[in-house]
Each structure stands twice: as structure tokens, then as C-alpha cells.
XYZ file of C-alpha atoms in Angstrom:
435
model
C 124.726 132.733 91.973
C 121.012 133.800 93.675
C 119.676 133.205 96.599
C 116.360 133.677 97.662
C 117.008 135.037 101.156
C 120.658 136.159 101.119
C 121.122 138.725 97.791
C 123.112 141.002 99.015
C 126.394 140.200 98.431
C 128.880 139.447 101.454
C 131.405 142.719 102.376
C 135.059 141.498 101.885
C 136.891 140.773 104.869
C 133.123 139.796 106.845
C 133.764 137.071 109.305
C 132.809 133.906 107.473
C 132.520 130.601 109.154
C 134.928 127.998 108.423
C 132.833 125.477 106.738
C 131.505 128.702 104.038
C 135.149 128.955 103.742
C 135.954 125.334 102.592
C 132.176 125.208 100.727
C 133.875 123.318 97.444
C 134.340 125.145 94.161
C 133.776 122.575 92.051
C 132.053 119.009 92.319
C 135.505 116.942 92.074
C 136.130 118.586 95.493
C 133.676 117.202 97.021
C 134.657 115.092 99.927
C 132.622 111.534 99.897
C 129.392 110.593 98.342
C 131.100 109.120 95.226
C 128.201 106.360 94.876
C 126.011 109.563 93.390
C 129.257 111.491 91.802
C 131.764 108.809 90.637
C 132.359 109.278 87.153
C 130.766 106.092 86.765
C 127.890 106.408 89.298
C 124.193 107.588 88.038
C 124.993 111.537 88.756
C 128.199 111.268 87.411
C 126.970 110.088 84.315
C 123.826 112.476 83.791
C 126.624 115.631 83.503
C 129.040 113.949 81.369
C 126.088 112.960 78.914
C 124.665 116.764 79.519
C 120.844 115.352 80.161
C 120.163 116.255 83.842
C 117.174 115.880 85.081
C 114.996 116.977 88.967
C 116.393 115.359 91.460
C 115.484 114.687 95.143
C 118.214 114.077 97.484
C 117.547 111.830 100.637
C 120.353 112.035 103.360
C 120.777 113.094 106.659
C 122.323 116.759 108.044
C 125.871 117.918 106.824
C 126.553 114.990 103.781
C 126.485 118.202 101.064
C 123.059 118.122 99.924
C 123.214 122.033 99.582
C 126.548 122.189 98.018
C 126.561 119.419 95.462
C 123.010 121.905 94.381
C 125.001 125.235 94.160
C 127.839 123.054 92.057
C 125.556 121.279 89.878
C 124.272 124.753 88.663
C 127.791 125.851 87.649
C 128.488 122.821 86.121
C 125.342 123.126 83.665
C 125.200 126.751 83.820
C 122.151 127.628 85.108
C 120.733 130.090 87.276
C 120.551 128.842 91.133
C 117.621 130.148 93.287
C 117.743 128.576 97.019
C 114.102 128.498 98.715
C 113.252 126.486 102.260
C 109.883 124.886 102.155
C 109.907 125.767 106.007
C 110.062 129.671 104.856
C 108.823 129.637 102.211
C 105.020 130.095 101.442
C 102.741 130.174 98.362
C 103.295 134.103 97.472
C 107.027 133.352 97.389
C 106.820 130.356 95.221
C 104.794 132.496 92.874
C 107.732 135.280 92.795
C 110.340 132.500 92.171
C 108.199 130.661 89.393
C 107.494 134.032 87.559
C 111.318 134.674 87.701
C 112.226 131.937 86.422
C 109.689 131.725 83.530
C 111.189 135.491 82.593
C 114.950 133.984 82.900
C 113.728 131.375 80.102
C 112.665 133.537 78.253
C 115.969 135.567 77.938
C 117.612 132.174 77.468
C 118.557 131.411 81.117
C 117.527 128.166 82.553
C 116.846 127.805 86.360
C 117.795 125.477 89.176
C 115.348 125.153 91.992
C 117.220 124.021 95.149
C 114.082 123.688 97.908
C 115.567 122.767 100.962
C 113.641 120.467 103.284
C 111.358 119.628 99.796
C 109.735 117.400 102.474
C 107.776 120.197 104.721
C 106.173 121.021 101.533
C 102.496 119.464 101.908
C 100.871 117.356 99.154
C 99.587 120.477 96.914
C 102.123 123.059 97.567
C 104.185 120.303 95.692
C 101.365 119.503 92.931
C 102.523 123.907 92.092
C 105.792 122.425 91.173
C 104.641 120.075 88.438
C 103.506 122.210 85.186
C 107.489 124.268 86.174
C 108.910 121.060 86.016
C 107.230 119.525 82.648
C 108.240 122.568 80.657
C 111.587 123.034 81.539
C 111.027 126.785 83.270
C 112.703 124.749 86.178
C 114.612 121.989 86.890
C 114.169 121.130 90.868
C 116.799 119.570 92.873
C 114.808 118.812 96.400
C 116.914 118.034 99.311
C 115.201 115.802 102.392
C 116.110 114.112 105.945
C 112.905 112.085 105.445
C 111.952 109.106 103.283
C 110.492 110.360 100.011
C 108.454 107.546 99.915
C 106.519 108.655 102.452
C 107.112 112.250 101.871
C 106.896 113.408 98.212
C 104.057 113.186 96.139
C 103.547 110.345 93.533
C 104.038 112.652 90.851
C 107.296 114.628 92.040
C 108.492 111.174 92.289
C 107.889 110.375 88.794
C 109.616 113.361 87.583
C 112.705 113.014 89.490
C 115.512 110.307 90.107
C 116.129 110.294 94.513
C 119.729 109.657 95.221
C 120.649 108.978 98.335
C 123.811 110.275 100.082
C 125.435 108.423 103.636
C 126.988 109.905 106.409
C 130.389 110.719 106.411
C 132.852 108.078 107.237
C 136.005 108.631 109.281
C 138.460 108.244 106.286
C 136.063 111.173 104.705
C 135.527 113.176 107.883
C 140.047 112.681 107.630
C 140.354 114.870 104.843
C 137.974 117.505 105.788
C 139.874 117.900 108.676
C 143.228 118.415 107.043
C 141.607 120.798 104.809
C 140.123 122.816 107.560
C 143.943 123.052 109.050
C 145.548 123.881 105.901
C 142.818 126.489 105.644
C 143.262 127.849 109.111
C 146.949 127.583 108.627
C 148.162 125.498 111.496
C 147.502 121.676 113.083
C 144.448 120.849 116.064
C 146.244 121.339 119.413
C 145.100 117.453 120.064
C 147.090 114.178 120.172
C 146.068 110.627 118.112
C 143.340 109.552 120.442
C 141.732 112.880 120.825
C 141.806 113.996 116.983
C 139.662 110.586 116.600
C 137.308 111.250 118.955
C 137.191 114.701 117.332
C 135.933 112.684 114.279
C 134.062 110.347 116.166
C 131.946 113.604 117.734
C 130.706 115.079 114.451
C 128.698 111.354 113.784
C 128.969 111.591 110.223
C 127.945 115.337 110.016
C 130.917 117.087 107.657
C 129.733 120.544 108.856
C 128.885 119.555 112.517
C 132.799 118.618 112.434
C 133.597 121.718 110.905
C 132.009 124.067 113.837
C 133.694 121.916 115.880
C 137.158 122.467 114.748
C 136.671 125.830 114.801
C 135.994 126.218 118.089
C 138.963 124.015 119.044
C 141.495 126.075 117.357
C 140.279 128.640 118.694
C 141.593 127.259 121.996
C 144.700 128.612 124.253
C 146.539 126.136 125.012
C 150.363 124.916 125.318
C 150.142 121.187 125.033
C 147.983 118.519 122.673
C 145.166 117.872 124.478
C 143.875 114.279 125.458
C 140.317 112.705 124.780
C 140.060 113.265 128.233
C 140.967 116.976 127.409
C 139.046 117.750 124.705
C 135.438 116.211 125.510
C 135.608 118.441 129.244
C 136.131 121.593 126.792
C 133.495 120.394 124.243
C 130.015 120.153 124.568
C 128.930 116.278 124.046
C 126.631 116.291 120.280
C 122.785 115.459 121.214
C 122.034 112.240 119.414
C 120.427 112.521 116.171
C 116.946 110.804 116.475
C 113.522 112.283 115.507
C 111.221 109.351 117.461
C 108.195 110.008 114.514
C 111.147 109.794 111.689
C 112.761 107.738 110.134
C 115.691 107.392 112.364
C 113.015 105.814 114.693
C 111.767 103.446 112.315
C 115.433 102.608 111.026
C 116.854 102.045 114.545
C 113.575 99.765 115.901
C 114.607 98.059 112.142
C 118.218 97.396 112.317
C 117.343 96.062 116.434
C 114.855 93.661 115.461
C 116.749 92.338 112.829
C 120.199 91.872 115.114
C 117.859 89.724 117.878
C 116.476 88.165 114.452
C 120.590 87.523 113.349
C 121.114 86.148 116.492
C 123.665 88.988 117.620
C 123.415 90.105 121.196
C 126.274 93.054 120.931
C 124.080 94.340 117.789
C 120.961 94.435 119.676
C 122.305 95.948 122.439
C 123.889 98.330 120.936
C 120.877 99.587 119.201
C 118.860 99.481 122.134
C 121.044 101.856 123.361
C 120.727 103.939 121.306
C 117.900 104.008 121.125
C 116.841 104.889 124.406
C 119.809 107.650 124.132
C 118.097 109.219 121.717
C 114.841 109.373 124.019
C 112.242 106.202 123.053
C 109.799 105.426 125.718
C 111.389 102.032 127.169
C 107.569 100.794 127.068
C 107.816 101.231 123.072
C 110.772 99.213 123.407
C 109.252 96.878 125.999
C 106.210 96.240 123.316
C 108.457 95.467 120.232
C 110.771 93.070 121.908
C 107.571 91.313 123.579
C 106.183 91.003 119.345
C 110.029 89.979 118.820
C 109.650 87.001 120.871
C 106.423 85.375 119.057
C 107.725 86.574 115.683
C 110.809 85.781 115.667
C 111.307 83.278 118.581
C 107.686 81.769 118.453
C 107.856 78.007 120.028
C 111.230 77.476 119.128
C 111.481 78.547 122.734
C 108.349 79.357 124.936
C 109.831 80.613 127.393
C 111.350 83.739 125.584
C 107.708 85.434 125.516
C 107.040 85.177 129.425
C 110.958 86.435 129.589
C 110.091 89.782 127.475
C 107.030 89.809 129.827
C 108.524 89.794 133.409
C 110.987 92.654 132.137
C 107.716 94.400 130.515
C 106.744 94.093 134.571
C 109.864 94.474 136.265
C 110.202 98.001 134.226
C 106.913 98.767 135.701
C 107.554 98.240 138.928
C 111.069 100.253 138.850
C 111.045 102.359 136.245
C 114.380 104.076 134.120
C 116.971 103.747 134.497
C 117.160 100.754 136.468
C 114.404 99.031 134.678
C 116.264 99.249 131.655
C 118.551 96.985 132.597
C 115.587 94.481 132.737
C 114.628 94.649 129.348
C 118.223 94.787 128.103
C 118.378 91.187 129.605
C 115.778 90.304 127.858
C 117.300 91.574 124.644
C 120.273 89.398 125.670
C 117.982 86.295 125.848
C 115.833 86.836 122.800
C 119.176 87.052 120.827
C 120.508 83.636 121.981
C 117.600 82.047 121.394
C 116.899 79.428 119.012
C 114.577 81.050 116.028
C 111.347 79.818 114.212
C 108.529 82.041 112.491
C 106.854 79.051 111.753
C 103.759 79.550 113.636
C 103.987 83.040 111.833
C 103.824 81.886 108.612
C 101.584 79.022 109.383
C 98.797 82.155 111.327
C 99.302 84.301 107.792
C 98.868 80.845 105.576
C 95.646 79.668 107.740
C 93.887 83.254 107.352
C 94.532 84.066 103.460
C 92.924 80.654 103.231
C 90.155 81.185 105.563
C 89.105 84.555 103.750
C 89.169 81.850 100.556
C 86.570 79.806 102.095
C 85.357 81.891 105.333
C 81.704 80.604 104.390
C 82.482 77.006 104.198
C 80.554 75.202 107.642
C 82.538 72.739 109.930
C 81.858 69.319 109.191
C 78.573 68.178 110.923
C 80.357 65.535 112.833
C 82.090 68.011 115.070
C 78.893 70.110 115.513
C 77.140 69.818 119.001
C 73.581 68.665 118.855
C 71.623 70.317 121.801
C 68.382 70.116 119.809
C 66.044 67.052 118.539
C 65.949 69.068 115.283
C 70.206 69.498 115.355
C 70.730 65.478 115.873
C 67.741 64.548 113.259
C 70.337 66.874 110.813
C 73.035 64.509 111.538
C 74.525 67.052 113.937
C 77.407 65.520 115.825
C 76.662 62.121 114.288
C 79.586 59.999 113.619
C 82.413 61.664 116.032
C 84.893 59.779 117.953
C 85.594 60.837 120.830
C 89.639 61.017 121.033
C 89.894 60.281 124.465
C 88.457 57.291 123.955
C 90.865 56.401 120.476
C 93.895 54.182 119.885
C 96.874 56.355 121.270
C 94.037 59.562 122.430
C 93.628 60.332 118.777
C 91.400 59.372 115.795
C 92.112 60.847 113.090
C 89.415 62.414 112.051
C 88.852 65.648 109.754
C 88.438 69.186 111.504
C 88.526 70.615 108.480
C 84.847 72.044 106.330
C 83.844 69.377 103.958
C 84.956 69.442 100.297
C 87.922 71.795 101.412
C 91.357 70.050 100.901
C 92.911 69.640 104.051
C 96.011 73.115 104.947
C 98.649 72.405 106.141
C 100.378 75.061 107.571
C 102.641 75.132 110.831
C 105.920 73.590 109.454
C 108.098 73.639 112.284
C 111.834 74.092 112.191
C 113.993 71.556 113.578
C 115.722 74.001 116.110
C 115.400 74.312 120.141
C 111.821 73.001 121.834
C 110.286 72.893 117.985
C 112.612 69.793 117.146
C 110.442 68.461 120.295
C 107.092 69.161 118.022
C 108.172 68.189 114.836
C 108.460 65.049 116.235
C 104.646 65.273 117.362
C 103.376 66.813 114.014
C 105.155 64.134 112.359
C 103.742 61.865 114.726
C 99.968 62.941 114.375
C 100.604 63.015 110.810
C 101.721 58.841 110.758
C 98.912 58.330 113.034
C 96.057 60.657 110.634
C 97.496 58.390 107.686
C 97.029 55.266 109.029
C 94.015 55.667 110.431
C 92.845 56.799 107.051
C 93.620 53.458 105.240
C 91.477 51.859 108.312
């Protein structure tokens, strides 16, 4: 198989990394990703029917994107060409396309694997389209970023997107066993240390094989414990991109955990973001938003708790101030939830756009001039404090506009009391309307 940047054959006997030595020889050897590769899964079905289309593999590092692309070329008898969007410019792309044209004229198709395809700009991505459409290449792109945001709509419309997921602990254990078979020896770890090693890989198969290669080279007389292992290995950096998908995925996980009233999960995602280097001020702003959007008037104190935690962080800084933010997260998770005001506000905004030029009814307008009084401004206004029950029941919507009902408080927390008030005033309004 050809590789644009590695066409020279590796000399026999040259050292090869464990990850390269364990590269699967066929698709059935790939560990994990059965949601894509299984016989009833989308890619498995495409291969069985012999109708492979251009593909985009979306997933984190170390889950098999490159390996699967290579094996697809083998399965379909296509010439494999690999490029990286990081190192490839327009001149190199032209050469790739010209070579694929010649290959096609000679009766051989080309599977072009583009790693980090999202790094190509929109114009460069457009350059693939004519060669995809006329069958010169079958494109297989790999990206760690959301294709919906990073790839041209035209490229996406001509491709199928497959999501590859992090390897779970069972998959990583299978990979570790393969590595031990290849190395011809067991890893010098006790059971707990072995579990810790798998956890360190964080779902990344390539990272696990690199760790195993390190551990297998140690000269030890007895099996190592977890403490021994962590002393000898550097902790793997947390995978977190403050401007990429991970940023939005984790804040979504935090927000939904709070909304779901799960303080443990909420604190976990909060800690994950801090460990990844997220700015605590960003988190302070977002949890304050949560207090308004998801707790609202079910617990009016929630917003104050968030603002106080934010102020405490500004006074104490890191790491002490982060505890105040964690306290606010816990409070929000356990607070009664209501988005009634949020929903009411959106409904009111939509109604305001529809009737944006309708004036207020004349009786609630001030009349500071004689002319305005003559025009009837303020005529018939009932001063609520002078009315029975302190409530006049007058109409405050524009004349000729149907009365809107936007705020529907839930029967939870403090909004339970507000619901009683809403119902009370609705009853009084109906009573006044009859009189």
C-alpha cells in the first residue's frame, strides 16, 4: 500500500513500535467499533453489498480511524494513499489527484485517506468534489472535530459520517492481552495496577500500547502495585480542547447533570473541565446562567448563590475559590427546577415580534399635556391600590390583541407559591370581567 509520506519500505529487522506491530491485518481483527463494523452495522452492510461510498470517520485519537481506512482499501482492492491535511498543500493535492487519474485509466481505483481533514479550509475541501463525483477517488476522511461545523456541506452530502468511540475497558483489556502475546510475556502488574494502566489510556488504544511498551521494558523482580505504577509513569495529559468539541461536550454534560439533579455527576464534569485548564470564570458565568435558565423562580436564591460564589472566586482566586464554585454547582443540582420563566420569555419575545407596532391601550398611557388628555390618554385608568383586593383586573395588552398567557409556573419549590398567586389573580380577573 502506498503512503504519500512513507513510500520507502521499512528494512527487515528495523525496530517497530508495538502499535505498528499489532496493527490488524483484517477488519475482523479490529477491536471495538462494532457499531460501525458489525455485520449488521452500516459499514459492514456496505462492504457486504459491495457499495462503498466516501466516508468521514469522526472520533477521538487512538480508536482506529487510520487502521480501518487501510483495511478498507485491502477489502475493496483499492490503492491506498494517505495524506495529512496538516502537511499537505495544494501542489501536493494536485499530484495525488493526477496519480489517481492515471491509476483509474489503468483500471485501479484509489482510496484517499485524509487525516485531520478538518484542517483543510473550505476552498481546499471543494477541490475534492470533482474527483469524488467522477470516481477518481474514494475519500475517507478522519477528524476529531464535529464534521457538521468543520466540513463543507458539499463534502458531507457526498459522504457518510461514522462516529468512532473511545475504547471501553473490555476493549482495552483485549488489546493488552494481544500486546502480551506479541511481547511473549505478561505485564509485571498486579490486578489493581493493571486496571489502573487501562484507565490511564483513557479509551485511546494507541496510548495504551505505548504505556505497555514502557512497562514491559522495566526490570522488576515482583509484580508492581498501583502506587509503584503511578510513581514510574507520568500522568497522561487530560484530553481537553478549550476551543473545540471537548469544551462544548463537557459544558453540555455539566449543564445537563445540574438540570437532572445529579450533584455527583455535575461535580465530576465540573472537575473534568478544571483539570483540562478551563477558565473558572467561564464556569462561573455558565453556572449563573443555569440558575436563571433551569432553576429560575423555583428557587430565587439560586442566582444569588451563584453570584456570591463568583465573587468569592474573584476574591480568593485559584484553587481556593474553585471550592465556592463547586458549592454553587452542588446547590443548583439539588435545587427545585423550573424553566417556566425561560419558556414564558421566549413566548413573549415571539408574540412581541408579531405585534411589534401595536400601541399600549390608551387608559394606561400617561397624559402630561392637554392635547394628550383630549386624545383620551389615561382616561378610565383604575389605580390598583384603590381597587378591591389591590387588583383592578384591567387589560394591559394592546387593544384588539388576544391576551397572552406565557408564564405557567410549575408546582415545585417557590414557584408552587407563585402558581397560587397566578391562579388567584386569574380568578379575580375573570370576576372583574363579569362585573
